[in-house]
Coordinates of C-alpha atoms and ligand atoms in Angstrom, one line a residue:
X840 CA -33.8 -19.7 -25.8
X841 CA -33.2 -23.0 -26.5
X842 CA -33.7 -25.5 -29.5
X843 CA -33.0 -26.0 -33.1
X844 CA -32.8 -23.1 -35.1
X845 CA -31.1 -23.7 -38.6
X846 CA -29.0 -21.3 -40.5
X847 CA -29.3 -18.3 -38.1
X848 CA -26.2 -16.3 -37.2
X849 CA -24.2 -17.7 -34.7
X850 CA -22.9 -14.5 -33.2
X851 CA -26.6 -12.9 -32.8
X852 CA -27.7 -16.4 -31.5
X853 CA -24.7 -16.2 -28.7
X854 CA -25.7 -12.5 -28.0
X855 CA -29.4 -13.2 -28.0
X856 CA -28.0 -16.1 -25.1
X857 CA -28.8 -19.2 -27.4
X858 CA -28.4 -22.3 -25.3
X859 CA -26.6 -25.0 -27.4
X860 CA -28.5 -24.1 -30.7
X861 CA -28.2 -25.7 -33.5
X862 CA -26.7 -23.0 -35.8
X863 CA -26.2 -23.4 -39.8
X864 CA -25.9 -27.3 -38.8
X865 CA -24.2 -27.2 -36.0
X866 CA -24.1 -26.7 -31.9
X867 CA -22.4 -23.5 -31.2
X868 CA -21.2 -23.5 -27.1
X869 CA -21.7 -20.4 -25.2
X870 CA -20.2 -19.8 -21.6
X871 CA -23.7 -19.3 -20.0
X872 CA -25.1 -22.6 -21.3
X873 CA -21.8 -24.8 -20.3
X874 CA -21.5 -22.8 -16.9
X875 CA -25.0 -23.6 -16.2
X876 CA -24.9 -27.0 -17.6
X877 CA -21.6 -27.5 -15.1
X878 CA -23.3 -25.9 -12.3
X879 CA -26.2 -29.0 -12.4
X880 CA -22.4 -31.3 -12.3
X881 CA -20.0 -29.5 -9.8
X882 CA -21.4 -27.7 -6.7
X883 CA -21.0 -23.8 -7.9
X884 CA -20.1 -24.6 -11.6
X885 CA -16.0 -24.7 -10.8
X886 CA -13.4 -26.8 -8.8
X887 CA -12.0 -23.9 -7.4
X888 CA -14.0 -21.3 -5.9
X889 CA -12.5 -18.3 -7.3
X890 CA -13.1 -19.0 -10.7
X891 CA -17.0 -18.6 -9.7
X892 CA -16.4 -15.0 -10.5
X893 CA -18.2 -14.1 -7.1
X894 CA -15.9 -11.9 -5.9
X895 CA -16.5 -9.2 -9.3
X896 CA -19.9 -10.5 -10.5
X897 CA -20.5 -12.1 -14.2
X898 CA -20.6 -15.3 -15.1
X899 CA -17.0 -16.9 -16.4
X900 CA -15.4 -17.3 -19.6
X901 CA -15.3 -21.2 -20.2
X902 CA -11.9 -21.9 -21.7
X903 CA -11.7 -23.9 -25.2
X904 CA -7.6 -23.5 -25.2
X905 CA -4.7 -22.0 -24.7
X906 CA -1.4 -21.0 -26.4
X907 CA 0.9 -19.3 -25.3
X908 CA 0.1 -15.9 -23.4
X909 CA -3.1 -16.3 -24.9
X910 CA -6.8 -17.7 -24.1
X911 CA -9.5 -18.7 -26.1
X912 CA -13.3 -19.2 -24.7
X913 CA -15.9 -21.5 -26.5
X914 CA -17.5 -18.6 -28.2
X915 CA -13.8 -18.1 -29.6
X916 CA -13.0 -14.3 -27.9
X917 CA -9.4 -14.3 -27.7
X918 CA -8.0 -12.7 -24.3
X919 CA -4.4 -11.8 -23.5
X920 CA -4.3 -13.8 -20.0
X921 CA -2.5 -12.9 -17.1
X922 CA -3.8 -15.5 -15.0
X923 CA -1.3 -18.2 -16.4
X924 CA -3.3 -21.1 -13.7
X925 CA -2.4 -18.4 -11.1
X926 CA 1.3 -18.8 -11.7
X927 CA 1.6 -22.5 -12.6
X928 CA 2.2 -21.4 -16.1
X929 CA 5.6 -19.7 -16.7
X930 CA 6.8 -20.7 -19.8
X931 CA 3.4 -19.9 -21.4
X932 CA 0.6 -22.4 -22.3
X933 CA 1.4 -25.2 -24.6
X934 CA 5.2 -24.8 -24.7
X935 CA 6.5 -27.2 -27.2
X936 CA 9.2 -28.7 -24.9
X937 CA 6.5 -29.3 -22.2
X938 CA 4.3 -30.7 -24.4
X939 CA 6.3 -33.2 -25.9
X940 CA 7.7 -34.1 -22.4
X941 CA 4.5 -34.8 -21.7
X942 CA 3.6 -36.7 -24.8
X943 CA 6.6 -38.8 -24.7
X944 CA 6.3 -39.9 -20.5
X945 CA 2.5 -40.8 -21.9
X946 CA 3.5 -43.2 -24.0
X947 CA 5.3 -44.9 -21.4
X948 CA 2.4 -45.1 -19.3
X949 CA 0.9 -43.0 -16.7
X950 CA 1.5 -43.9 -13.3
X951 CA 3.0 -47.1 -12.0
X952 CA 3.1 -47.2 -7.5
X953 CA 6.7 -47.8 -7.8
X954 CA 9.6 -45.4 -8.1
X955 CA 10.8 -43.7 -11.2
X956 CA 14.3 -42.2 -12.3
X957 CA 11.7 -38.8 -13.2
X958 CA 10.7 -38.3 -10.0
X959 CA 14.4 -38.2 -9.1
X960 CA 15.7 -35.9 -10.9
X961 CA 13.7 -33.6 -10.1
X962 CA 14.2 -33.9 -6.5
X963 CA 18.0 -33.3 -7.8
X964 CA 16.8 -30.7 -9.9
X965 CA 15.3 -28.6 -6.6
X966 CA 18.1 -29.2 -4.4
X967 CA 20.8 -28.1 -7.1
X968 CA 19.2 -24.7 -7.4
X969 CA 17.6 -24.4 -3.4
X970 CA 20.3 -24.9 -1.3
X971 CA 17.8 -25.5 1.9
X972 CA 16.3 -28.6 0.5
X973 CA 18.5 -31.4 1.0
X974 CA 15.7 -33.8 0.4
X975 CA 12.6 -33.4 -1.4
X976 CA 9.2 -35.5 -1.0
X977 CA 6.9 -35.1 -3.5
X978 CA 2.7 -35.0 -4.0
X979 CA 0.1 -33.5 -6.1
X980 CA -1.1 -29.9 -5.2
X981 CA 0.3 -26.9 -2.8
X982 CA -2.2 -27.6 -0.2
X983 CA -0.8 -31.5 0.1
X984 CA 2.6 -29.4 0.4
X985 CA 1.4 -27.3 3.3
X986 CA -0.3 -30.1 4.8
X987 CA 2.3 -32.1 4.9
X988 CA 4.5 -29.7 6.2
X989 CA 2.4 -29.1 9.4
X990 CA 2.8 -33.0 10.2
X991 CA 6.3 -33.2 9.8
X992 CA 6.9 -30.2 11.7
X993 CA 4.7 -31.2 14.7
X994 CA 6.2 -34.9 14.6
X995 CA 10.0 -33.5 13.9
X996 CA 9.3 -31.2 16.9
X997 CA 7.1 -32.9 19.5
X998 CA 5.1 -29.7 19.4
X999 CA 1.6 -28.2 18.3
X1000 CA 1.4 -24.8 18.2
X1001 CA 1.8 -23.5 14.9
X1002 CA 1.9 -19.8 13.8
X1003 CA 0.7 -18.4 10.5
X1004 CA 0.4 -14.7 9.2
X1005 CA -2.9 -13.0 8.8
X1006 CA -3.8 -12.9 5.0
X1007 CA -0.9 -15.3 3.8
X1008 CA -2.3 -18.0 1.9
X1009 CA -1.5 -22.0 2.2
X1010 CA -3.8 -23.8 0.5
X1011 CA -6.7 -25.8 1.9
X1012 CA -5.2 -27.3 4.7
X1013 CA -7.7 -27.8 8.0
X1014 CA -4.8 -26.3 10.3
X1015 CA -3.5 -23.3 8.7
X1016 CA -7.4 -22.1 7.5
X1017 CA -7.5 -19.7 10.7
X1018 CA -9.3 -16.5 10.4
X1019 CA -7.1 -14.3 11.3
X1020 CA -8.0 -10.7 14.0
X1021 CA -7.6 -6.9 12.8
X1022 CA -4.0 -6.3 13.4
X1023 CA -3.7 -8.5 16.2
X1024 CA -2.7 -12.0 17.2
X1025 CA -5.6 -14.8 17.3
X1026 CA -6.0 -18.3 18.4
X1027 CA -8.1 -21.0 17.3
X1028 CA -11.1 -19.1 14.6
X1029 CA -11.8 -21.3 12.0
X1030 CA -11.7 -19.6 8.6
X1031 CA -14.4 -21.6 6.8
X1032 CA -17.2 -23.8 7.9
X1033 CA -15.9 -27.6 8.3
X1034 CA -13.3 -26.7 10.1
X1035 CA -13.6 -27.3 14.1
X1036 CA -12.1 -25.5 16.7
X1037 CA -9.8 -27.8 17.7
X1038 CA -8.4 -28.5 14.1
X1039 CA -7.4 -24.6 14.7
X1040 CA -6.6 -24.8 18.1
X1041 CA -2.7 -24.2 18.4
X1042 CA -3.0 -22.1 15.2
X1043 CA -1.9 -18.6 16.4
X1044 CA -2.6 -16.0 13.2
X1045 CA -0.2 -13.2 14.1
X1046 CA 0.2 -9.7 11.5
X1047 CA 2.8 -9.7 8.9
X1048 CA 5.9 -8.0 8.7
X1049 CA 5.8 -8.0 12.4
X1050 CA 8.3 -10.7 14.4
X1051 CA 6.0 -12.1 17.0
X1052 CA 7.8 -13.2 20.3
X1053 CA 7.4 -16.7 20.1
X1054 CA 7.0 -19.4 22.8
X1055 CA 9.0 -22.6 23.3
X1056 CA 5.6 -24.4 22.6
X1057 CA 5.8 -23.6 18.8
X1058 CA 6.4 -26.2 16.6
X1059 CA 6.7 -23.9 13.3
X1060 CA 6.2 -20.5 11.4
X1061 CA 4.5 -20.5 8.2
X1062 CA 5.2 -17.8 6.1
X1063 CA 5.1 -16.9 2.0
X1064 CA 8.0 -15.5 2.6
X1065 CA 6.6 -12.4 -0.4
X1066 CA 3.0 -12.3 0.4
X1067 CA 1.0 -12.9 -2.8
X1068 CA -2.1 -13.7 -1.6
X1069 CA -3.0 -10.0 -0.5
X1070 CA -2.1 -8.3 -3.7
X1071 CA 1.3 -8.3 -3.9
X1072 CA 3.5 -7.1 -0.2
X1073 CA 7.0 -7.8 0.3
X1074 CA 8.7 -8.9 3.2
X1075 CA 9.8 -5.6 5.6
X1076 CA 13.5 -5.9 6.0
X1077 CA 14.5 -7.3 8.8
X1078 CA 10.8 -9.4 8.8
X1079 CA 12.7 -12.9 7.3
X1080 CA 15.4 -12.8 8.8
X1081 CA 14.0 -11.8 12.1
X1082 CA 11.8 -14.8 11.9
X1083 CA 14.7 -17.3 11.1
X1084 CA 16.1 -15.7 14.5
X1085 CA 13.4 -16.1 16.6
X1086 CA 12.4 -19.9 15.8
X1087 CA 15.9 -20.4 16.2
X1088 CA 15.9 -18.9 19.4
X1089 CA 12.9 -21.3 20.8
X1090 CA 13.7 -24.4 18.8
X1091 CA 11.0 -23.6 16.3
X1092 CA 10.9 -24.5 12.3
X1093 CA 10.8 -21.8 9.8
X1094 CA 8.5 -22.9 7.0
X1095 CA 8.5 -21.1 3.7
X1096 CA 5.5 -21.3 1.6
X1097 CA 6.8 -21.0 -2.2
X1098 CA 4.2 -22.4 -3.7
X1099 CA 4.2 -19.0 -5.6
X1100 CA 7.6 -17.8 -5.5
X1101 CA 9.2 -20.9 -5.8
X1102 CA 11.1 -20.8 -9.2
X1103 CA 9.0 -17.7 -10.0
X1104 CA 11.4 -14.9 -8.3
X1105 CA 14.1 -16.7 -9.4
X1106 CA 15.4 -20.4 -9.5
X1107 CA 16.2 -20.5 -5.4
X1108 CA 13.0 -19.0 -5.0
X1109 CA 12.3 -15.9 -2.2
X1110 CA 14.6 -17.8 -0.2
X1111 CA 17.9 -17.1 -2.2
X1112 CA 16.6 -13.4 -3.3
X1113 CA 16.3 -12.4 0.3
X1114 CA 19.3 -14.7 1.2
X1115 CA 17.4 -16.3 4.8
X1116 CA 17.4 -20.1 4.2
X1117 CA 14.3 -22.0 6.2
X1118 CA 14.0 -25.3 7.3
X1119 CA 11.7 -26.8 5.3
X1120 CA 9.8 -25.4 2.0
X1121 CA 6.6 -26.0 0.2
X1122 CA 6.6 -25.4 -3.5
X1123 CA 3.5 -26.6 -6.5
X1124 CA 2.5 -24.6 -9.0
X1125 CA 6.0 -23.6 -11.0
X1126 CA 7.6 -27.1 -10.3
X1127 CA 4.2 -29.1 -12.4
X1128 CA 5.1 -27.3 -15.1
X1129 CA 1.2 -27.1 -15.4
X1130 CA 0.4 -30.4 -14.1
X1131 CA -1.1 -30.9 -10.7
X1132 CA 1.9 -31.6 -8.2
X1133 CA 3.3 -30.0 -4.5
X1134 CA 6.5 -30.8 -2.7
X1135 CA 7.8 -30.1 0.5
X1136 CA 11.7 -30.0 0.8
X1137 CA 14.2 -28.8 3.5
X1138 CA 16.8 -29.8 6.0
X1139 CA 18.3 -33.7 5.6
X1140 CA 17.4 -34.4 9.6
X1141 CA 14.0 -32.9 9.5
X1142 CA 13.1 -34.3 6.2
X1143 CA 14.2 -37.8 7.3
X1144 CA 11.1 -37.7 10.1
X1145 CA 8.9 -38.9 7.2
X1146 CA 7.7 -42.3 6.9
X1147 CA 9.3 -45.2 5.6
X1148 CA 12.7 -43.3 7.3
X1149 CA 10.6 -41.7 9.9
X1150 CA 7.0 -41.9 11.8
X1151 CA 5.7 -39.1 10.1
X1152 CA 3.6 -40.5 7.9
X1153 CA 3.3 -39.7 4.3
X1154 CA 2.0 -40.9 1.4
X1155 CA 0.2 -40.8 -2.7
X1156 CA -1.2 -42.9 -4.8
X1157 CA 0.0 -40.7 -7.9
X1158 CA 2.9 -38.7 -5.9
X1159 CA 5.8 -38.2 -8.1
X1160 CA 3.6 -38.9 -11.1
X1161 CA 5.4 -39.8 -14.4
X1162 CA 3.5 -36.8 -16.2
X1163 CA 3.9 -33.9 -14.0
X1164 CA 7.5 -34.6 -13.1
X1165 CA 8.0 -34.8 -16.9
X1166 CA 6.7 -31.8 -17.3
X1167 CA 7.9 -29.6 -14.2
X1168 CA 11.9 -31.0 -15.3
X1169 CA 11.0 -29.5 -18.7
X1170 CA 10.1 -26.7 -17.1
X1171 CA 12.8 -26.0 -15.0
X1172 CA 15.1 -26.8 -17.8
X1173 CA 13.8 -23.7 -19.9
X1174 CA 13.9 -21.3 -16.6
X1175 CA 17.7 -19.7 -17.2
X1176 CA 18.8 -16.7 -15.1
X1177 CA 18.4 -14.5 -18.3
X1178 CA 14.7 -15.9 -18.4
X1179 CA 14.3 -14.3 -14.8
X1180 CA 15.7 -11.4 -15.6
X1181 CA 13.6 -10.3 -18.9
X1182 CA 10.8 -11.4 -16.6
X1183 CA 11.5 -9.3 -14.1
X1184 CA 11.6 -6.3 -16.9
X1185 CA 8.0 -7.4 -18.6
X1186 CA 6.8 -7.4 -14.7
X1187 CA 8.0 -3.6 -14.8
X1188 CA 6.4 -2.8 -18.4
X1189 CA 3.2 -4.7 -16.9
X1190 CA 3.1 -2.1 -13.8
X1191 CA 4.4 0.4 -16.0
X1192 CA 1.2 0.4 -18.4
X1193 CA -1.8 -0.4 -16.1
X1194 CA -0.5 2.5 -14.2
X1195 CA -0.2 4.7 -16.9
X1196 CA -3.5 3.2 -17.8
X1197 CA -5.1 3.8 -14.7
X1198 CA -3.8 7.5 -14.2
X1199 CA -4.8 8.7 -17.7
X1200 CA -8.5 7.8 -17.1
X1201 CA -8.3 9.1 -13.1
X1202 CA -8.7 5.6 -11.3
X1203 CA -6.1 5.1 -8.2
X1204 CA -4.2 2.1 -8.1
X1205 CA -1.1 1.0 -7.7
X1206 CA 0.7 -2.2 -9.0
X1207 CA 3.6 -3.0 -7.0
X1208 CA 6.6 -5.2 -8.4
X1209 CA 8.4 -7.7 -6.6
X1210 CA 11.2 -9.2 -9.3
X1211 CA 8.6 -11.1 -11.7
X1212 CA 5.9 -10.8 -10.2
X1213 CA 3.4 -7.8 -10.3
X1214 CA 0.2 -7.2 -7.7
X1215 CA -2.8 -4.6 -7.8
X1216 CA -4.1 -2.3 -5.1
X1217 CA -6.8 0.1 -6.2
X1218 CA -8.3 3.1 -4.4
X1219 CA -6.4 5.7 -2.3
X1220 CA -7.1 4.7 1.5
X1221 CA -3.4 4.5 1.9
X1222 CA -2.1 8.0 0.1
X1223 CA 1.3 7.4 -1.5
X1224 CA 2.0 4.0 1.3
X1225 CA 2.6 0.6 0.1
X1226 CA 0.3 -1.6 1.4
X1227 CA 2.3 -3.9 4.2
X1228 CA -0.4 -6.2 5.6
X1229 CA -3.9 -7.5 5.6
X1230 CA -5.3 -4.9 7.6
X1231 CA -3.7 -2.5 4.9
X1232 CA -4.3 -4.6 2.0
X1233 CA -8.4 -4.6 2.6
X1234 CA -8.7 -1.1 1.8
X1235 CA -8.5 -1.9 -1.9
X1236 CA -11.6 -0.6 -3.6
X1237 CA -13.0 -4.2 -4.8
X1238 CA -15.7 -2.5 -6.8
X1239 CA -13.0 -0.5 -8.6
X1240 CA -11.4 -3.6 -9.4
X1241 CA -14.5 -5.4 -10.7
X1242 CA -15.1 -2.4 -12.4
X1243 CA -12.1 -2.4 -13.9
X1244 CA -11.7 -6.5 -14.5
X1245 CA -15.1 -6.2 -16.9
X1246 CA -13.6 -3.5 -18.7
X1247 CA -10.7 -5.2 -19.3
X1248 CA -12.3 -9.1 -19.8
X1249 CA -14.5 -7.4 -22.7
X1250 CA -11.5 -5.4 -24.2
X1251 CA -9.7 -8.7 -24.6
X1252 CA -7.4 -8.8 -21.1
X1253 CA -8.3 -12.0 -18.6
X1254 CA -7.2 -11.5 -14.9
X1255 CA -7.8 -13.5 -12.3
X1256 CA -11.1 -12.6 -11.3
X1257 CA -10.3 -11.4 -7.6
X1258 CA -9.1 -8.3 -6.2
X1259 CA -6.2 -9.4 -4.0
X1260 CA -4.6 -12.1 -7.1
X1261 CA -1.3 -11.7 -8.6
X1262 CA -1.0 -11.2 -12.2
X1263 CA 1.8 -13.4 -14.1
X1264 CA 4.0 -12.5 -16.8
X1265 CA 5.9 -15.5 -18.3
X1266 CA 8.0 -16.7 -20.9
X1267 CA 5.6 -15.8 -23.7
X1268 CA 4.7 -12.3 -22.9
X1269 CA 7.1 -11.1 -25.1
X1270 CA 7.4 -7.6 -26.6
X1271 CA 4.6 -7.7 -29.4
X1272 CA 2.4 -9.6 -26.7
X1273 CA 3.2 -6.5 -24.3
X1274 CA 2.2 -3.6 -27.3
X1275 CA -0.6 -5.3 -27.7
X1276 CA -1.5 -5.6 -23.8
X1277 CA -0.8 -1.8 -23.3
X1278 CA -3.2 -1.0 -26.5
X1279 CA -5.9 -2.9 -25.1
X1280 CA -5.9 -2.0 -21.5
X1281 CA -5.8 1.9 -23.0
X1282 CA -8.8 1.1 -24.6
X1283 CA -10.7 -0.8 -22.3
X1284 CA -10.3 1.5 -19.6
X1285 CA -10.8 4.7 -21.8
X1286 CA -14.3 3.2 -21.9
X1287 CA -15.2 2.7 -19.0
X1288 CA -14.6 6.6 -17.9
X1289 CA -16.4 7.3 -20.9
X1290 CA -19.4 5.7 -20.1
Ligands
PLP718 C1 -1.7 -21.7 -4.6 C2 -1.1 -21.7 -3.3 C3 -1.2 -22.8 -2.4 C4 -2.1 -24.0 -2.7 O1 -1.7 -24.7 -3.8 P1 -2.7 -25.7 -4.6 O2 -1.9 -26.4 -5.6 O3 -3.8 -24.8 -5.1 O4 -3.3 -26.6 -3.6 C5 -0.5 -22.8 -1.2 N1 0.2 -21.7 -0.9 C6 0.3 -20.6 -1.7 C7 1.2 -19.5 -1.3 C8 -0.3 -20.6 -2.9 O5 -0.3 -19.5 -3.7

């Protein structure tokens, strides 16, 4: 339905799937008639296919803003959200002090192409607090991180071969997008179309938790060093620091992919909670303090391959932008070791209550905790087993979880809207927020069983 009906009732209208109508005098949004209006813009609707909701069906909430823990779409539901820009969000959206960092590096203008006392610090501000990066290069996003890190590996080494783990995550980088074999090593499958052979070529996708022998061809092991790409699967002990051994063994780099973890676990990251210190790191997402930015640090001698120092080369137009270094130093500023550690207690309460949840209404799943972060595994392929790889972390019932993400979506609960995501606690999830959550999800999912 579409046109100009005055005076009607702009909830019925939104129900009834008004597109755009003009209601007692004025246009009232919905999310079908933006997502389809975006879709005839941007290929799919989204700049980031997840967000498509493909993977549980549904169209998706549009976003009108954000506070908080809190979300509002452009019909104005409220949802609890969980999502948090997948982790990039950990003091909450809209903290003040972000904010006004980034109000006050605005006025200043917003990017120059010459260097900036910002950008310094927090290069300063990552090595204080991760020990392994010496030096620090920044750029805009996670995948420039991980991209950047297979060049400067390969030129720092001389080498090609690069190994990843099946079902870890690094962005959209050509190299590292390697479809990986059931539960055995693979060379050289490209993961998506647009990717050619060769770009995979000396990509070797081996299983995690499982220390592949490696050959003196290998120029460096990419690993997030806790998987949070697959649900949620901690690193086996022994599985880092059998890694760090065997690239030291053949000469290879150990590259730690904390765009996740990095000043989520804990300000030195996975790195300093499982104490095995790599040779070079990728971090985004925490250090933007919401604004789009990657970095790759790590050892002084490896680091120093890059281009003007080096003949790696490297370089961005907006890297070490005046805005997001404003706001990721704000960030990290807030992020105190008493933060982490009431984190790490909501990410319990957060298991805690979807599992009580779940159990009361007789729907397996399990939501495994690693510190402050919290992952989902639904259906009972595995019995009482933690899942520990890909191969294990496919048996998650995805139509449980769509199930399940619906329920939760209408009863006021956003997640991200795939089976295998994290789900982030931060700063603002405090305890009201958490009563709230658990009164919700009890709800939401004692209708679904009952209908
Ligand atoms: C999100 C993510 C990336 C990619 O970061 P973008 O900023 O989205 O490009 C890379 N690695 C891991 C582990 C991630 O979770």
């Amino acid at each position: 339905m579409t046109g100009s009906i005055p005076f009607c009732d702009p909830v019925a209208c939104v129900a009834a799937g008004c597109d755009a109508v003009v209601c007692t005098g004025r246009a009232v949004p919905s999310n079908t008639s933006l997502f389809e209006r975006s879709a005839r813009a941007i290929p799919g609707g989204v700049n980031s296919s997840i967000r498509a909701f493909r993977a549980v069906g549904g169209i998706p909430y549009i976003v009108a803003r954000a506070e908080g823990a809190r979300v509002w779409d452009v019909e104005g539901h409220e949802m609890i959200d969980l999502v948090q820009s997948y982790g990039a969000v950990i003091l909450g959206h809209g903290h003040p002090r972000v904010t006004a960092a980034i109000r006050s590096a605005a006025g200043d203008g917003t990017s120059y192409g010459a260097p900036t006392p910002r950008e310094m610090k927090l290069a300063e501000a990552i090595s204080a607090r991760v020990p392994s990066c010496e030096r620090v290069r920044f750029m805009n996003s996670g995948t420039e991180a991980t991209s950047t890190a297979v060049r400067l590996a390969r030129g720092a080494t001389g080498r090609k071969r690069i190994v990843t783990f099946h079902g870890n995550f690094h962005g959209a980088t050509d190299a590292l997008l390697a479809a990986g074999g059931s539960g055995v090593a693979t060379l050289g499958l490209p993961g998506t179309a647009g990717v050619p052979e060769e770009a995979v070529a000396n990509t070797l996708v081996v299983p995690y938790n499982e220390v592949p022998a490696l050959d003196a061809d290998v120029a460096a092991v990419f690993v997030e060093p806790v998987a949070a790409n697959m649900g949620l699967i901690p690193p086996a002990p022994g599985f880092l620091e059998g890694l760090r051994a065997e690239c030291d063994r053949v000469g290879a780099l150990l590259v730690f992919d904390e765009v996740i973890t990095g000043f989520r676990l804990g300000s030195g990251g996975a790195q300093s909670k499982y104490d095995v210190r790599p040779d070079l790191t990728c971090f985004g997402k925490v250090i933007g303090g919401g604004l789009p930015v990657g970095a790759v640090g790590g050892r002084r001698d490896v680091m120093e391959n890059l281009t003007p120092l080096g003949s790696v080369f490297h370089a961005g137009t907006l890297a070490g932008n005046p805005l997001a270094t404003a706001a990721g130093l704000a960030a990290l500023d807030e992020l105190s070791d008493d933060l982490y550690m009431e984190l790490s207690a909501r990410a319990r309460r957060l298991s805690a209550l979807l599992r009580d949840a779940c159990t009361a209404v007789g729907i397996a799943a399990s939501f495994p905790v690693v510190g402050t972060l919290v992952g989902m595994h639904f259906g009972d392929a595995l019995g009482q087993r933690a899942p520990a790889n890909f191969d294990d972390a496919r048996t998650t019932d995805e139509a449980s979880f769509a199930r399940i993400f619906h329920a939760l979506l209408a009863g006021g609960v956003a997640l991200a809207p795939g089976a295998y995501e994290a789900l982030f606690v931060g700063a603002a999830h405090d305890d009201a927020v958490l009563d709230e959550l658990a009164g919700r999800v009890t709800a939401a999912l004692g209708g679904l069983v009952a209908r």
